[in-house]
Short mmCIF file of C-alpha atoms in Angstrom, two decimals:
data_model
loop_
_atom_site.label_atom_id
_atom_site.label_comp_id
_atom_site.label_asym_id
_atom_site.label_seq_id
_atom_site.Cartn_x
_atom_site.Cartn_y
_atom_site.Cartn_z
CA MET A 20 29.16 37.00 9.47
CA LYS A 21 28.75 33.97 7.27
CA THR A 22 31.79 32.78 5.45
CA LYS A 23 31.96 30.57 2.41
CA SER A 24 32.94 27.68 4.69
CA ASN A 25 29.88 28.20 6.90
CA LEU A 26 27.56 28.31 3.88
CA THR A 27 29.10 25.13 2.51
CA GLN A 28 28.50 23.38 5.84
CA LEU A 29 24.87 24.56 5.84
CA TYR A 30 24.33 23.24 2.29
CA VAL A 31 25.85 19.85 3.19
CA LEU A 32 23.70 19.60 6.34
CA GLY A 33 20.59 20.54 4.36
CA ALA A 34 21.34 17.90 1.74
CA LEU A 35 21.83 15.23 4.41
CA LEU A 36 18.54 16.10 6.11
CA ALA A 37 16.69 16.10 2.80
CA GLY A 38 18.10 12.66 2.04
CA LEU A 39 16.95 11.31 5.39
CA ALA A 40 13.43 12.67 4.90
CA GLY A 41 13.04 10.65 1.68
CA HIS A 42 14.66 7.49 3.05
CA ALA A 43 12.60 4.34 2.63
CA ALA A 44 11.87 2.33 5.77
CA THR A 45 10.42 -1.09 6.50
CA ILE A 46 7.61 -0.63 9.01
CA ASN A 47 6.01 -3.62 10.76
CA TRP A 48 2.48 -3.86 12.14
CA THR A 49 2.81 -4.72 15.84
CA ASN A 50 -0.74 -4.49 17.17
CA SER A 51 -2.10 -7.96 17.99
CA ALA A 52 -5.65 -6.68 17.52
CA SER A 53 -7.53 -5.20 14.59
CA ALA A 54 -7.12 -1.43 14.33
CA GLY A 55 -6.67 1.59 12.06
CA TRP A 56 -3.75 2.09 9.67
CA SER A 57 -3.17 5.74 10.59
CA THR A 58 -2.30 5.15 14.26
CA ALA A 59 1.49 5.35 14.65
CA ALA A 60 1.45 3.22 17.82
CA ASN A 61 0.31 0.22 15.72
CA TRP A 62 3.63 0.19 13.85
CA ASN A 63 7.32 -0.42 14.59
CA PRO A 64 8.90 2.05 14.50
CA ASN A 65 6.00 4.20 15.71
CA ILE A 66 5.35 5.97 12.42
CA VAL A 67 2.64 5.50 9.82
CA PRO A 68 4.08 4.06 6.56
CA GLY A 69 4.42 6.64 3.79
CA THR A 70 5.02 6.79 0.07
CA ASN A 71 8.64 5.56 0.29
CA ASP A 72 8.05 2.89 2.95
CA THR A 73 7.18 -0.81 2.89
CA ALA A 74 4.45 -1.86 5.33
CA ILE A 75 4.62 -5.45 6.57
CA ILE A 76 1.48 -6.92 8.14
CA THR A 77 1.80 -10.57 9.21
CA ASN A 78 -0.02 -10.76 12.57
CA ALA A 79 -2.46 -13.67 12.26
CA GLY A 80 -6.10 -12.85 12.91
CA VAL A 81 -5.89 -9.06 12.55
CA THR A 82 -7.75 -6.73 10.21
CA VAL A 83 -6.04 -3.45 9.39
CA LEU A 84 -8.53 -0.78 8.33
CA LEU A 85 -7.57 2.20 6.20
CA ASN A 86 -9.02 5.21 7.98
CA GLY A 87 -8.18 7.87 5.42
CA THR A 88 -6.62 8.34 2.00
CA THR A 89 -3.27 6.54 2.14
CA GLY A 90 -0.15 6.35 -0.02
CA VAL A 91 2.50 3.71 0.61
CA GLY A 92 5.66 2.50 -1.11
CA GLY A 93 4.79 -1.19 -0.80
CA ILE A 94 2.86 -3.72 1.27
CA ILE A 95 3.59 -7.30 2.28
CA LEU A 96 0.41 -8.86 3.64
CA GLY A 97 0.26 -12.21 5.41
CA SER A 98 2.84 -14.93 5.65
CA GLY A 99 3.20 -18.40 4.24
CA SER A 100 0.98 -19.92 6.93
CA GLY A 101 -1.08 -19.10 10.00
CA GLY A 102 -4.36 -17.27 10.48
CA THR A 103 -5.71 -14.81 7.98
CA VAL A 104 -4.33 -11.27 7.91
CA THR A 105 -6.72 -8.78 6.29
CA LEU A 106 -6.11 -5.31 4.88
CA SER A 107 -9.45 -3.55 4.36
CA LEU A 108 -9.64 -0.42 2.24
CA ASN A 109 -12.73 0.48 4.29
CA ASN A 110 -14.20 2.69 1.50
CA GLN A 111 -10.96 4.70 1.31
CA THR A 112 -8.34 5.29 -1.40
CA LEU A 113 -5.01 3.44 -1.31
CA THR A 114 -2.28 4.64 -3.67
CA LEU A 115 0.56 2.18 -4.25
CA TYR A 116 3.99 3.46 -5.22
CA GLY A 117 5.46 -0.04 -5.33
CA PRO A 118 4.46 -3.69 -4.95
CA LEU A 119 1.54 -5.18 -3.03
CA THR A 120 2.30 -8.79 -2.15
CA VAL A 121 -0.56 -10.86 -0.73
CA ASN A 122 0.87 -14.07 0.70
CA PRO A 123 -1.24 -17.23 1.24
CA SER A 124 -2.53 -16.13 4.67
CA GLY A 125 -3.25 -12.59 3.44
CA SER A 126 -6.62 -11.21 2.41
CA PHE A 127 -7.00 -8.03 0.36
CA ALA A 128 -10.00 -6.79 -1.60
CA VAL A 129 -11.06 -3.61 -3.31
CA ASP A 130 -14.66 -3.29 -2.18
CA GLY A 131 -17.61 -0.94 -1.72
CA SER A 132 -16.63 2.56 -2.76
CA SER A 133 -12.90 1.90 -2.23
CA THR A 134 -10.26 2.87 -4.77
CA LEU A 135 -6.93 1.22 -5.48
CA MET A 136 -4.64 3.61 -7.37
CA GLY A 137 -1.33 2.55 -8.83
CA ASN A 138 1.83 4.33 -9.75
CA THR A 139 4.20 2.98 -12.43
CA ASN A 140 5.79 0.52 -9.95
CA ALA A 141 2.52 -0.85 -8.52
CA VAL A 142 2.72 -4.61 -9.00
CA LEU A 143 0.06 -6.88 -7.48
CA SER A 144 1.19 -10.37 -6.43
CA GLY A 145 -0.81 -13.16 -4.82
CA THR A 146 -4.61 -13.30 -4.77
CA ILE A 147 -6.47 -10.00 -4.91
CA GLY A 148 -10.25 -9.71 -4.54
CA TRP A 149 -12.33 -7.09 -6.29
CA THR A 150 -15.94 -7.00 -5.10
CA GLY A 151 -16.65 -3.42 -6.21
CA GLY A 152 -15.10 0.01 -6.28
CA THR A 153 -12.44 1.46 -8.56
CA LEU A 154 -9.04 0.56 -9.97
CA GLY A 155 -7.07 3.55 -11.23
CA GLY A 156 -3.65 4.74 -12.29
CA THR A 157 -1.15 2.14 -13.47
CA LEU A 158 -1.42 -1.40 -12.07
CA THR A 159 0.29 -4.65 -13.06
CA LEU A 160 -0.91 -8.10 -12.06
CA ALA A 161 2.28 -10.15 -11.77
CA ALA A 162 2.82 -13.56 -13.32
CA GLY A 163 1.32 -16.08 -10.91
CA GLY A 164 -1.00 -13.41 -9.45
CA THR A 165 -4.78 -13.75 -9.44
CA LEU A 166 -7.47 -11.07 -9.56
CA ASN A 167 -10.92 -12.40 -8.61
CA ILE A 168 -13.74 -10.10 -9.77
CA THR A 169 -16.86 -11.10 -7.82
CA ALA A 170 -20.17 -9.80 -6.46
CA GLY A 171 -22.99 -8.07 -8.30
CA ASN A 172 -21.48 -4.61 -7.79
CA ASN A 173 -20.05 -2.27 -10.40
CA HIS A 174 -16.32 -2.51 -11.02
CA PHE A 175 -14.84 0.73 -12.38
CA ILE A 176 -11.55 0.68 -14.24
CA GLY A 177 -11.83 3.84 -16.38
CA GLY A 178 -8.52 5.67 -16.69
CA CYS A 179 -6.57 2.68 -15.37
CA LEU A 180 -3.70 1.18 -17.34
CA PHE A 181 -3.96 -2.45 -16.20
CA THR A 182 -1.33 -4.92 -17.36
CA ASN A 183 -2.34 -8.54 -16.81
CA SER A 184 0.52 -11.02 -16.58
CA GLY A 185 -1.46 -13.31 -14.25
CA THR A 186 -5.01 -14.68 -14.13
CA VAL A 187 -8.25 -12.70 -13.95
CA ASN A 188 -11.37 -14.63 -12.88
CA TRP A 189 -14.59 -12.69 -13.49
CA SER A 190 -17.68 -14.23 -11.93
CA GLY A 191 -19.96 -11.28 -11.19
CA GLY A 192 -20.75 -7.63 -11.54
CA GLN A 193 -20.33 -5.11 -14.31
#
């Protein structure tokens, strides 16, 4: 027989578990080689970053490939120095629920048939390349940020609320 006390304990336990499920984590790329985003063993702790998490990728010389539609709370790419660290959308869709910071040794481009979607907190910092593909949702280019639009490909931005507080350099494409 369940008593009021037992039910109260169950509600408290349920609330605690629900809170833990939505808890934001900082998850670091640990693979010293290039590999796919969706492999938990490439991250510390061994989980794939989700919509509340911040992914940190600073391993010089690696390319991280999206290998499916991905949503993440934030990304810090590259460090202040060292070899280039690349995040490739790999013709996939990346939805940002927070900031994307591309540091000097980081390389990030929306290319091919890739899509970068933003939520209201999606702020792009650093240098972002756009060689083709789609920008969608709500995106903000931070002060000091640079968006380089290059290549002869089409660049689709329909339905995107893009706030430019930085610099946009357009040298190619439609």
